[in-house]
Structure formats: C-alpha cells, structure tokens
Coordinates of C-alpha atoms in Angstrom, one line a residue:
M794 CA 36.6 -160.5 -75.7
K795 CA 36.0 -164.2 -75.7
K796 CA 34.3 -164.2 -72.3
T797 CA 32.1 -161.2 -73.2
A798 CA 31.0 -162.8 -76.4
A799 CA 30.3 -166.1 -74.7
I800 CA 28.2 -164.3 -72.0
L801 CA 26.1 -162.4 -74.4
A802 CA 25.6 -165.4 -76.7
S803 CA 24.6 -167.5 -73.8
M804 CA 22.1 -164.9 -72.6
A805 CA 20.7 -164.5 -76.1
L806 CA 20.1 -168.2 -76.4
C807 CA 18.6 -168.3 -72.8
M808 CA 16.3 -165.3 -72.9
G809 CA 15.9 -164.0 -76.4
F810 CA 17.0 -163.9 -80.0
A811 CA 17.7 -161.0 -82.4
A812 CA 18.4 -161.3 -86.1
D813 CA 21.5 -159.8 -87.5
A814 CA 19.8 -158.3 -90.5
G815 CA 19.2 -154.6 -91.2
A816 CA 17.5 -152.2 -88.8
E817 CA 14.1 -152.8 -90.2
E818 CA 14.1 -156.5 -89.2
A819 CA 12.1 -157.2 -86.1
I820 CA 13.6 -158.5 -82.8
V821 CA 12.1 -161.6 -81.2
R822 CA 12.5 -161.2 -77.4
L823 CA 11.7 -163.5 -74.5
D824 CA 11.2 -161.9 -71.1
K825 CA 11.6 -163.4 -67.6
K826 CA 7.9 -163.9 -67.3
G827 CA 7.8 -166.1 -70.4
T828 CA 6.3 -163.7 -72.8
L829 CA 7.8 -163.9 -76.3
T830 CA 7.4 -160.6 -78.2
L831 CA 7.6 -160.2 -81.9
C832 CA 8.7 -156.6 -82.1
A833 CA 8.0 -154.0 -84.8
G834 CA 9.5 -154.7 -88.2
E835 CA 9.8 -157.5 -90.6
V836 CA 9.5 -160.7 -88.5
N837 CA 12.2 -163.2 -89.4
Y838 CA 10.8 -166.7 -89.9
D839 CA 13.9 -168.5 -88.4
D840 CA 13.9 -166.2 -85.3
V841 CA 10.4 -167.4 -84.5
R842 CA 11.2 -171.0 -85.1
H843 CA 14.2 -170.7 -82.7
F844 CA 11.8 -170.9 -79.8
A845 CA 9.9 -174.1 -80.9
D846 CA 9.6 -176.7 -78.1
D847 CA 10.9 -174.1 -75.6
S848 CA 9.1 -174.7 -72.3
R849 CA 10.0 -171.1 -71.1
V850 CA 7.6 -169.6 -73.6
K851 CA 4.2 -169.2 -72.0
R852 CA 2.7 -166.5 -74.2
V853 CA 3.4 -164.9 -77.6
V854 CA 2.4 -161.3 -78.5
C855 CA 3.1 -158.9 -81.3
E856 CA 4.0 -155.2 -81.1
D857 CA 2.3 -152.7 -83.4
G858 CA 4.1 -152.8 -86.7
A859 CA 5.3 -156.4 -86.5
V860 CA 5.0 -157.7 -90.1
L861 CA 4.4 -161.5 -90.4
P862 CA 6.2 -163.2 -93.3
E863 CA 4.4 -164.3 -96.4
D864 CA 5.2 -167.9 -95.7
C865 CA 3.9 -168.8 -92.2
E866 CA 3.9 -172.5 -92.8
Q867 CA 4.8 -174.2 -89.4
L868 CA 5.6 -170.8 -88.0
F869 CA 4.5 -171.7 -84.4
R870 CA 4.6 -175.5 -84.8
E871 CA 5.4 -177.3 -81.5
Y872 CA 5.3 -174.1 -79.5
R873 CA 4.6 -174.7 -75.8
A874 CA 2.8 -171.4 -75.1
K875 CA -0.7 -171.3 -73.7
E876 CA -1.7 -168.2 -75.6
I877 CA -0.7 -166.7 -79.0
D878 CA -1.9 -163.2 -79.6
L879 CA -1.2 -161.9 -83.1
S880 CA -3.9 -159.2 -83.0
K881 CA -1.4 -156.3 -83.4
A882 CA 0.5 -157.8 -86.3
D883 CA 0.4 -156.8 -89.9
A884 CA -0.6 -160.0 -91.8
S885 CA -1.4 -158.4 -95.1
A886 CA 1.4 -160.4 -96.9
V887 CA 0.5 -163.8 -95.4
T888 CA -0.5 -166.4 -98.0
D889 CA 0.6 -169.8 -96.5
M890 CA -0.8 -170.8 -93.1
R891 CA -0.3 -174.6 -93.4
M892 CA 0.5 -176.2 -90.0
M893 CA 0.9 -172.7 -88.6
F894 CA -0.1 -173.9 -85.1
Y895 CA 0.5 -177.6 -85.5
D896 CA 1.1 -179.7 -82.4
C897 CA 0.9 -176.8 -79.9
E898 CA 0.1 -179.1 -77.1
N899 CA -0.5 -176.4 -74.4
L900 CA -2.2 -173.9 -76.6
V901 CA -5.5 -172.6 -75.2
T902 CA -6.3 -169.4 -77.1
V903 CA -5.2 -168.0 -80.4
D904 CA -6.0 -164.4 -81.4
M905 CA -5.5 -164.1 -85.1
S906 CA -7.7 -161.2 -85.7
C907 CA -4.9 -159.7 -87.8
L908 CA -5.6 -162.4 -90.5
T909 CA -8.3 -162.2 -93.1
G910 CA -8.1 -165.7 -94.6
G911 CA -8.9 -165.9 -98.3
T912 CA -6.3 -168.6 -99.0
D913 CA -6.6 -172.4 -99.4
M914 CA -3.2 -173.0 -97.8
V915 CA -4.4 -173.9 -94.4
E916 CA -3.8 -177.6 -94.3
E917 CA -3.5 -179.0 -90.7
M918 CA -3.4 -175.4 -89.4
F919 CA -4.6 -176.3 -85.9
E920 CA -4.0 -180.1 -86.0
E921 CA -3.0 -181.7 -82.7
C922 CA -3.9 -178.7 -80.4
P923 CA -5.8 -180.8 -77.8
K924 CA -6.2 -178.0 -75.3
L925 CA -7.3 -175.3 -77.8
T926 CA -10.6 -173.8 -76.7
T927 CA -10.9 -170.4 -78.6
V928 CA -9.8 -168.9 -81.8
Y929 CA -10.5 -165.2 -82.3
V930 CA -11.0 -163.4 -85.6
Y931 CA -12.6 -160.2 -86.8
D932 CA -15.7 -160.2 -89.0
K933 CA -13.4 -159.3 -91.9
W934 CA -12.2 -163.0 -91.8
Q935 CA -13.1 -164.3 -95.3
G936 CA -12.6 -168.0 -94.5
V937 CA -11.4 -170.3 -97.2
P938 CA -12.6 -170.0 -100.8
D939 CA -15.5 -172.4 -101.5
T940 CA -13.7 -173.7 -104.6
Y941 CA -11.1 -175.3 -102.4
H942 CA -13.3 -177.2 -100.1
T943 CA -13.1 -180.3 -102.3
T944 CA -9.3 -180.3 -102.5
W945 CA -6.8 -182.1 -100.3
T946 CA -5.3 -178.8 -99.0
W947 CA -8.1 -178.4 -96.3
E948 CA -7.9 -181.8 -94.8
G949 CA -7.4 -182.1 -91.0
M950 CA -7.4 -178.3 -90.3
F951 CA -8.9 -178.9 -86.8
D952 CA -8.0 -182.6 -86.3
G953 CA -7.5 -183.3 -82.6
C954 CA -8.9 -180.0 -81.4
D955 CA -11.3 -181.8 -79.0
K956 CA -12.0 -178.8 -76.7
L957 CA -12.5 -176.2 -79.4
V958 CA -15.7 -174.2 -79.2
G959 CA -17.0 -171.5 -81.4
G960 CA -18.3 -168.2 -80.1
N961 CA -21.9 -169.3 -80.4
G962 CA -21.3 -172.7 -78.7
S963 CA -20.6 -175.0 -81.6
K964 CA -18.4 -177.8 -80.3
Y965 CA -15.7 -179.5 -82.3
S966 CA -16.7 -182.7 -84.0
E967 CA -14.5 -185.2 -85.8
L968 CA -17.0 -185.1 -88.7
G969 CA -16.3 -181.4 -89.1
D970 CA -12.6 -180.8 -88.9
D971 CA -12.2 -179.1 -92.3
T972 CA -12.2 -175.5 -93.6
I973 CA -16.0 -175.4 -93.8
Y974 CA -15.9 -174.7 -90.1
A975 CA -13.1 -172.2 -90.4
R976 CA -15.5 -169.3 -89.9
I977 CA -17.2 -167.3 -87.2
D978 CA -19.7 -169.3 -85.3
T979 CA -23.3 -168.0 -85.7
E980 CA -26.7 -169.4 -85.0
D981 CA -27.4 -170.2 -88.7
R982 CA -23.8 -171.0 -89.8
P983 CA -21.9 -173.1 -87.2
G984 CA -18.1 -172.6 -87.1
Y985 CA -15.2 -172.9 -84.7
F986 CA -14.1 -169.3 -84.6
T987 CA -15.2 -166.6 -82.1
E988 CA -15.8 -163.0 -83.4
K989 CA -13.6 -160.4 -81.7
K990 CA -15.4 -157.1 -81.4
P991 CA -13.6 -153.9 -82.5
E992 CA -12.1 -151.8 -79.8
I993 CA -14.0 -148.9 -78.3
N994 CA -11.8 -146.0 -77.3
A995 CA -12.1 -144.4 -73.8
E996 CA -14.2 -141.3 -73.7
G997 CA -13.1 -140.3 -70.2
I998 CA -11.4 -141.4 -67.0
T999 CA -11.8 -140.4 -63.3
V1000 CA -9.9 -141.3 -60.2
K1001 CA -12.0 -142.5 -57.3
G1002 CA -11.2 -141.1 -53.9
G1003 CA -10.9 -137.4 -54.7
R1004 CA -8.6 -134.9 -56.4
D1005 CA -6.6 -133.8 -53.4
I1006 CA -5.4 -136.4 -50.8
C1007 CA -3.1 -136.1 -47.8
A1008 CA -0.8 -138.9 -46.7
D1009 CA 1.8 -139.5 -44.0
K1010 CA 5.3 -140.7 -44.9
H1011 CA 5.5 -144.4 -45.7
E1012 CA 1.7 -144.5 -46.0
S1013 CA 0.3 -146.4 -49.0
I1014 CA -2.9 -145.4 -50.8
R1015 CA -4.7 -147.4 -53.4
L1016 CA -6.1 -145.3 -56.2
T1017 CA -8.6 -146.7 -58.7
A1018 CA -9.6 -145.4 -62.0
A1019 CA -13.1 -145.5 -63.6
I1020 CA -13.1 -145.5 -67.4
S1021 CA -16.1 -144.5 -69.5
P1022 CA -18.0 -145.9 -71.3
K1023 CA -18.2 -149.2 -69.4
N1024 CA -17.9 -151.3 -72.6
V1025 CA -14.6 -149.7 -73.6
S1026 CA -12.1 -152.2 -75.0
A1027 CA -8.9 -150.3 -74.5
D1028 CA -9.1 -150.3 -70.7
T1029 CA -5.3 -150.2 -69.9
V1030 CA -4.5 -147.6 -67.2
V1031 CA -1.0 -146.2 -66.9
W1032 CA -0.1 -144.5 -63.7
T1033 CA 2.7 -142.0 -63.3
S1034 CA 4.1 -139.7 -60.6
S1035 CA 5.4 -136.2 -61.2
D1036 CA 8.0 -136.8 -58.4
P1037 CA 8.6 -140.5 -57.6
Y1038 CA 11.1 -139.5 -54.9
T1039 CA 8.3 -137.8 -52.9
A1040 CA 5.6 -140.3 -53.7
S1041 CA 5.8 -143.2 -56.1
V1042 CA 3.0 -145.1 -57.9
D1043 CA 3.0 -148.6 -59.2
E1044 CA 1.2 -150.1 -62.2
N1045 CA -1.8 -150.9 -60.1
G1046 CA -2.3 -147.4 -58.7
K1047 CA -0.7 -148.0 -55.3
V1048 CA 0.8 -144.8 -54.1
T1049 CA 3.6 -144.9 -51.5
A1050 CA 4.5 -141.6 -49.7
L1051 CA 8.3 -141.3 -49.3
Q1052 CA 9.1 -137.7 -48.1
K1053 CA 7.4 -134.4 -47.3
G1054 CA 6.1 -132.6 -50.3
S1055 CA 3.4 -132.6 -53.0
V1056 CA 3.1 -134.6 -56.2
V1057 CA 0.6 -135.1 -59.0
I1058 CA -0.4 -138.6 -59.9
T1059 CA -1.6 -139.0 -63.4
A1060 CA -3.9 -141.9 -64.7
T1061 CA -4.0 -142.4 -68.4
A1062 CA -6.5 -144.6 -70.2
T1063 CA -4.6 -146.0 -73.3
N1064 CA -5.2 -148.5 -76.0
G1065 CA -1.6 -149.7 -75.6
T1066 CA -0.4 -148.5 -79.1
A1067 CA 2.0 -145.9 -80.2
D1068 CA -1.0 -143.7 -81.3
T1069 CA -1.8 -141.6 -78.2
S1070 CA -4.4 -139.4 -79.8
D1071 CA -7.3 -141.2 -78.2
D1072 CA -5.7 -141.4 -74.7
K1073 CA -7.6 -139.8 -71.8
T1074 CA -6.0 -138.6 -68.6
T1075 CA -6.9 -137.3 -65.2
T1076 CA -4.8 -136.3 -62.2
C1077 CA -4.8 -136.5 -58.4
K1078 CA -2.7 -134.4 -56.1
I1079 CA -1.0 -136.1 -53.2
T1080 CA 0.4 -134.1 -50.3
V1081 CA 2.8 -135.9 -48.0
T1082 CA 2.4 -134.2 -44.6
S1083 CA 5.4 -135.6 -42.6
D1084 CA 9.1 -136.3 -43.3
G1085 CA 11.4 -139.1 -42.1
S1086 CA 14.0 -141.6 -43.1
V1087 CA 13.7 -141.5 -46.8
G1088 CA 16.1 -143.1 -49.2
R1089 CA 19.1 -141.0 -50.1
T1090 CA 22.2 -141.3 -52.3
H1091 CA 25.4 -139.4 -52.3
L1092 CA 28.4 -139.5 -54.7
D1093 CA 31.7 -138.3 -53.4
E1094 CA 33.3 -137.0 -56.6
K1095 CA 36.8 -137.1 -55.1
T1096 CA 36.8 -140.7 -54.0
G1097 CA 34.2 -142.1 -56.5
V1098 CA 32.2 -143.6 -53.6
L1099 CA 28.4 -143.8 -54.0
T1100 CA 26.8 -144.1 -50.6
L1101 CA 23.2 -145.3 -50.1
S1102 CA 21.1 -144.7 -47.0
G1103 CA 17.6 -144.9 -45.7
N1104 CA 14.9 -146.7 -47.7
V1105 CA 16.4 -146.4 -51.1
T1106 CA 14.4 -147.0 -54.2
R1107 CA 15.3 -148.7 -57.4
E1108 CA 15.0 -145.5 -59.3
Q1109 CA 17.4 -143.6 -57.0
I1110 CA 20.1 -146.2 -57.5
L1111 CA 19.7 -146.7 -61.2
A1112 CA 20.0 -142.9 -61.7
Y1113 CA 23.8 -143.4 -61.3
R1114 CA 24.2 -146.4 -63.7
Y1115 CA 25.7 -144.2 -66.5
D1116 CA 28.0 -142.3 -64.2
T1117 CA 31.6 -143.4 -64.9
R1118 CA 32.8 -141.6 -61.8
V1119 CA 31.4 -144.3 -59.5
T1120 CA 34.2 -146.7 -58.4
K1121 CA 32.7 -148.1 -55.2
I1122 CA 29.2 -148.6 -53.9
T1123 CA 28.5 -148.7 -50.2
A1124 CA 25.5 -148.7 -47.9
E1125 CA 25.2 -147.1 -44.5
K1126 CA 24.1 -149.3 -41.7
G1127 CA 20.3 -149.8 -41.8
T1128 CA 20.0 -149.0 -45.5
V1129 CA 16.9 -150.8 -46.8
L1130 CA 17.1 -152.2 -50.3
P1131 CA 14.1 -152.3 -52.6
E1132 CA 12.0 -155.4 -53.3
D1133 CA 13.3 -155.7 -56.8
C1134 CA 17.1 -155.7 -57.1
S1135 CA 17.3 -157.7 -60.3
G1136 CA 20.0 -156.3 -62.6
M1137 CA 20.5 -153.4 -60.2
F1138 CA 24.3 -153.2 -60.4
S1139 CA 24.9 -155.1 -63.6
R1140 CA 26.8 -154.0 -66.6
Y1141 CA 23.9 -155.1 -68.6
D1142 CA 20.6 -156.5 -67.4
E1143 CA 20.1 -160.2 -67.3
Y1144 CA 19.0 -160.3 -70.9
G1145 CA 21.9 -158.2 -72.3
D1146 CA 19.5 -155.2 -72.7
P1147 CA 19.2 -151.8 -71.1
V1148 CA 18.2 -151.9 -67.5
D1149 CA 14.7 -150.6 -66.9
G1150 CA 14.3 -149.3 -70.4
G1151 CA 17.5 -147.2 -70.5
E1152 CA 18.0 -145.0 -73.6
T1153 CA 21.2 -146.8 -74.5
E1154 CA 22.3 -150.4 -74.4
G1155 CA 24.9 -149.8 -71.7
P1156 CA 27.3 -150.7 -70.5
F1157 CA 26.5 -149.5 -67.0
W1158 CA 28.5 -149.1 -63.8
T1159 CA 31.7 -149.4 -65.9
G1160 CA 34.0 -147.9 -63.2
V1161 CA 32.8 -150.0 -60.2
T1162 CA 35.5 -152.3 -58.7
S1163 CA 33.9 -153.1 -55.3
V1164 CA 30.6 -153.2 -53.5
D1165 CA 30.2 -153.0 -49.7
F1166 CA 26.7 -153.9 -48.5
S1167 CA 27.7 -155.1 -45.0
G1168 CA 25.3 -152.5 -43.5
A1169 CA 22.4 -153.1 -45.9
D1170 CA 19.1 -154.6 -45.0
S1171 CA 17.9 -157.1 -47.6
S1172 CA 15.0 -158.6 -45.6
N1173 CA 12.4 -157.2 -48.1
V1174 CA 14.3 -158.1 -51.3
V1175 CA 12.5 -160.7 -53.4
Y1176 CA 14.5 -160.5 -56.7
M1177 CA 18.3 -160.6 -56.8
D1178 CA 18.6 -162.2 -60.3
G1179 CA 21.3 -160.6 -62.4
M1180 CA 22.1 -158.2 -59.5
F1181 CA 25.8 -157.9 -60.4
F1182 CA 25.6 -159.4 -63.9
C1183 CA 28.7 -158.8 -66.1
G1184 CA 30.3 -156.6 -63.4
Y1185 CA 33.6 -157.1 -65.2
K1186 CA 35.6 -154.8 -63.0
M1187 CA 34.3 -155.9 -59.7
T1188 CA 36.9 -157.7 -57.6
T1189 CA 35.2 -157.9 -54.1
I1190 CA 31.5 -157.8 -53.1
D1191 CA 30.6 -157.7 -49.4
I1192 CA 27.0 -158.7 -48.9
S1193 CA 27.5 -159.8 -45.3
G1194 CA 24.4 -157.7 -44.3
F1195 CA 22.2 -159.8 -46.5
E1196 CA 19.5 -162.1 -45.1
L1197 CA 17.3 -163.9 -47.7
K1198 CA 14.0 -163.8 -45.8
K1199 CA 11.8 -163.2 -48.9
T1200 CA 14.2 -163.8 -51.7
E1201 CA 12.9 -166.0 -54.5
N1202 CA 15.5 -165.6 -57.3
I1203 CA 19.4 -165.3 -57.3
S1204 CA 19.9 -166.7 -60.8
F1205 CA 22.7 -164.9 -62.8
M1206 CA 23.6 -162.9 -59.7
F1207 CA 27.4 -162.9 -60.3
Y1208 CA 27.3 -164.1 -63.9
G1209 CA 30.2 -162.8 -66.0
C1210 CA 32.1 -161.2 -63.0
D1211 CA 35.4 -162.6 -64.3
K1212 CA 37.6 -160.5 -62.1
L1213 CA 35.7 -161.2 -58.9
T1214 CA 38.0 -162.9 -56.3
A1215 CA 35.9 -162.8 -53.1
V1216 CA 32.2 -162.6 -52.0
Y1217 CA 31.7 -161.9 -48.2
V1218 CA 28.6 -163.1 -46.4
S1219 CA 27.7 -163.7 -42.8
D1220 CA 26.0 -166.6 -41.0
K1221 CA 22.7 -164.9 -41.9
W1222 CA 23.0 -165.9 -45.5
D1223 CA 20.9 -169.0 -46.3
A1224 CA 19.9 -169.7 -49.9
S1225 CA 18.5 -173.1 -49.3
K1226 CA 14.9 -171.9 -49.7
V1227 CA 15.5 -169.7 -52.7
T1228 CA 13.4 -171.0 -55.7
D1229 CA 15.5 -169.9 -58.7
Q1230 CA 19.3 -170.1 -58.4
Y1231 CA 20.8 -171.2 -61.7
H1232 CA 23.9 -169.9 -63.5
V1233 CA 24.8 -167.9 -60.4
F1234 CA 28.6 -168.0 -61.0
V1235 CA 29.1 -168.6 -64.7
D1236 CA 32.6 -167.3 -65.8
C1237 CA 33.6 -166.2 -62.3
D1238 CA 37.1 -167.7 -63.1
K1239 CA 39.0 -166.0 -60.3
L1240 CA 36.4 -166.5 -57.5
K1241 CA 37.6 -168.5 -54.5
G1242 CA 35.8 -169.5 -51.3
G1243 CA 37.2 -168.6 -47.8
K1244 CA 38.7 -172.1 -47.3
G1245 CA 40.3 -172.2 -50.7
T1246 CA 37.6 -173.7 -53.0
K1247 CA 38.3 -172.5 -56.5
F1248 CA 35.8 -171.8 -59.1
S1249 CA 34.9 -174.6 -61.5
D1250 CA 32.8 -174.7 -64.6
D1251 CA 31.2 -177.8 -63.2
Y1252 CA 29.6 -175.9 -60.3
V1253 CA 28.0 -172.6 -61.4
D1254 CA 24.5 -172.9 -59.8
G1255 CA 23.2 -171.9 -56.4
D1256 CA 24.4 -175.0 -54.6
Y1257 CA 27.8 -173.3 -54.2
A1258 CA 26.2 -170.0 -53.0
R1259 CA 27.3 -170.8 -49.5
I1260 CA 30.1 -170.2 -47.1
D1261 CA 33.1 -172.3 -48.0
S1262 CA 33.7 -175.0 -45.3
K1263 CA 35.1 -178.5 -44.9
G1264 CA 32.7 -181.0 -46.3
A1265 CA 30.5 -178.3 -47.8
P1266 CA 32.5 -176.4 -50.5
G1267 CA 31.3 -173.0 -51.6
Y1268 CA 32.4 -169.8 -53.2
F1269 CA 31.7 -167.4 -50.3
T1270 CA 33.9 -166.2 -47.6
K1271 CA 32.6 -165.8 -44.1
K1272 CA 33.0 -162.3 -42.8
L1273 CA 34.0 -162.2 -39.1
S1274 CA 32.4 -159.8 -36.7
E1275 CA 34.2 -156.7 -35.7
K1276 CA 34.8 -158.0 -32.2
I1277 CA 36.4 -161.3 -33.5
R1278 CA 38.6 -159.4 -35.9
L1279 CA 39.9 -157.1 -33.2
R1280 CA 40.5 -160.1 -30.9
K1281 CA 42.6 -161.7 -33.5

C-alpha cells in the first residue's frame, strides 16, 4: 500500500494534479508533451497555481466546459508556458484579473477570447511579460470601464510588454501601458489586443486521391483532405479506419496496409468540441491486394501465455491489457515491436491514467509475472517510457533481443516494479545515446544485477540501465547465448 501510494503521488506531482473535491470539479493535467489542460468542470484555483514556475509546462489549454474561478488574481503568475489558450473556457463568473499573467517570462501568445472585460480589477495583468507579442479577444470584449481609467487599479497593466503588438500594428509604448490600450487595435482606436474572428464551420470535406485505392501489404499511402470553404476556422481533420488490423491510419492521414482485405478510411472535419452536429465526413475505400507477415497475437488459455509474432501493432497488444488470464508475455523470434511502446505493459500508464484512453482507470496486466522478449526486434522502437510501469507482479523481464537503435526515451521504464528481481539483456543493449532516461528504476527494491549489485534509492536513473560488471555497476544481467549455456 505504501509503495503504491508513493508511486501514484510521485507521478501526480511529476505529470499532473487532480483535486480531491466532488465529481464536478475539474482536473488539471499535464501530458508528456508539456501541454497543461484545464478539463471540464469547476477549475480549482490551487490546482492551477500548483504548476507555477514549472519548466515542463509549455502550453496551457482549456476543454469545453472548463469554468474559470471568479477570482483569477495571479492565476497564471510565473507560468513558464509559451502559449496560454483560454478560448474554450467559461469565464462568465470572472471578476478579478489582477496580475493574472504577471511575470510569465516565456509567454508569447494569450488567447483570452473567453473573457469579456467590463471590470476594473486588471492591475498589472500582463506586467513583466517581455516576450508577449499577441493577445487575442473577440469583439465582445468590453475593455475596462472609462470611469476607472483615473484610479490606481489600472496602473502598469502592460508594463514591460516590450514586444506586444496589436492586430492593426500598434506597438507597445511605455507611455501607454494602462487600460486605455486594453482594447482591440483598430485604425482609429489604437490598442494592444488582436481581434479573433468567429469560427466558420466546415460545409464539406473531400479526400484527394480518389474514393477506391489499391495497396500492397506494408505499403504506405498519404491521404489529404480538402475542406470547404477555404476560410473555415474549424479545420481539424480526424482520420479513422474501419479495420485497423487490415490497414491503419494515423492522425496525419498516413495509411499503412497490414494484411489482405478491404477497409474504409473516414475523414471527419470537426471543430474539436463535444458538439458534432456540424461535423462533415467523407470516406475512401482501401483494398490491400497481397498478404504477408502481419502482426498476430495468441493467448493460450491453459497456460496463460500471450504470444506475439510478426509486425505487431500497439492496438493488437493493448487489446489484452484487461485480460486477467494473461500470466506471461512472450515474443516469437523476429517479432517486430511498434515505434511507440510507452506504457505498453504497465499496470497504469506513466501518468497513472488509463493507457490510450481506456474506459477504466486500470489496473492492467494484473496477472503478468514475467515477460520474455528475447526474440523481439526493437530496432524501430522510439519510445519505451513507462513500458513496464507499476508491473507489481513481474519478477523477471527478458529483453535480451532489444537493441536501442532509434530509442529516445526509457524514463519510468521499470518504475514501481517492486517484485522485479532480474532484467536480462545482451551485449546489443546500449542506452548511452538515449535522450530521456530518468526514474527508470524507482521502487525496484528487489532488483539485482548479474554480478550482485543491489538496488539503491540513490541510483534510479538510466546510468544503471546497463549490464552489471566490475567497475561499472548496473541492474541488468547479461544473458548468455544458447551455445555458451550448453557448453557450460
């Protein structure tokens, strides 16, 4: 219990924060790309302040239905994000915006089109934002009441915003840093704000390249979508495949043929909100004309062994994550693992959340005690972060087939595997060029290297992700070749 609580608490602090209040209170979540999302619900002031001066936060966005608090004084003060987009938030209750973005030293753009103004409580709202160039508002922005322009509450609203430019070209001036310029910049009324035009919904969408396409196995095809009219604001396109095991499609419209058969690829023009009434869709049929070594999975219900073979996809593997019958995972020789193996065999994902948007919060792979990937090909794997995160029943992991040719991230790879005793690798393993490798072994209390090096809380990062040897301690055990084992 203590270890599990410590793991989840550590991950919450590292990657996100959720308030403990009722179900209607919003969650504030930080993803691995540095985007902090204020989720739908009542946004908790302290949850937002939790990420002040956090260099991991690169961008702040709001989901539809995220309700900003009445008191937003210093809400984003000392945030290190480059962009803050509040356009989808409900700001109808906001009355106090004093120092709301104060000392955001990296901030370049702010979209506060959700705000209407109409309050005098804006003192030092953007003060000391030296890189700020653009602030977006809708034409409903009322500015600050004229009766307050002579009071102390407006002083220094834009002080230090040397790079700020209004939508019509009006540049910041030290002589004009008060609320008089807290308005949309026009030819006859200079200001520091840029008007954001209302969204125009898509009227139609077509896929370029035809409606019926043939492809060979493993062939990749790039589909592009044309949205009409050309000035549409909601130009997000979502791609889906009717059968991702026959042909998959990524977020950019790249279709990969996997096995013989036919699929329908659907492109949807969406405005990115929960309201899909204005979405427009079109389809394209893909016929895969040849078959070959596609990825396959097989679960032996008597032994509990899940066997992977061929070019397995992430989706094929994660399909078993809820199956409690799986006790061991193994890969046949030549099994090619997918590019993204992050959180693949973890009890939770690396943020303590459902893996790939699962319907429940886990736990996953609850019966797995061992993994044997001695026959797996990892040469195309880029992401291994959180791969076995919180695998609390795993005792041995054999990754002697792994070679880190393209791997960039092994952080949290064995985090929380508190029953893990041995990790087997071969001479092919070399993590020296891996960019991200922190917290790899946190709480692996029973782990021991092949030469006897025991786990220590002082060494939990990737510098011990190596074969244990004299003069170079590590937590891995070198797996001998079959010939050497037979000779011995």
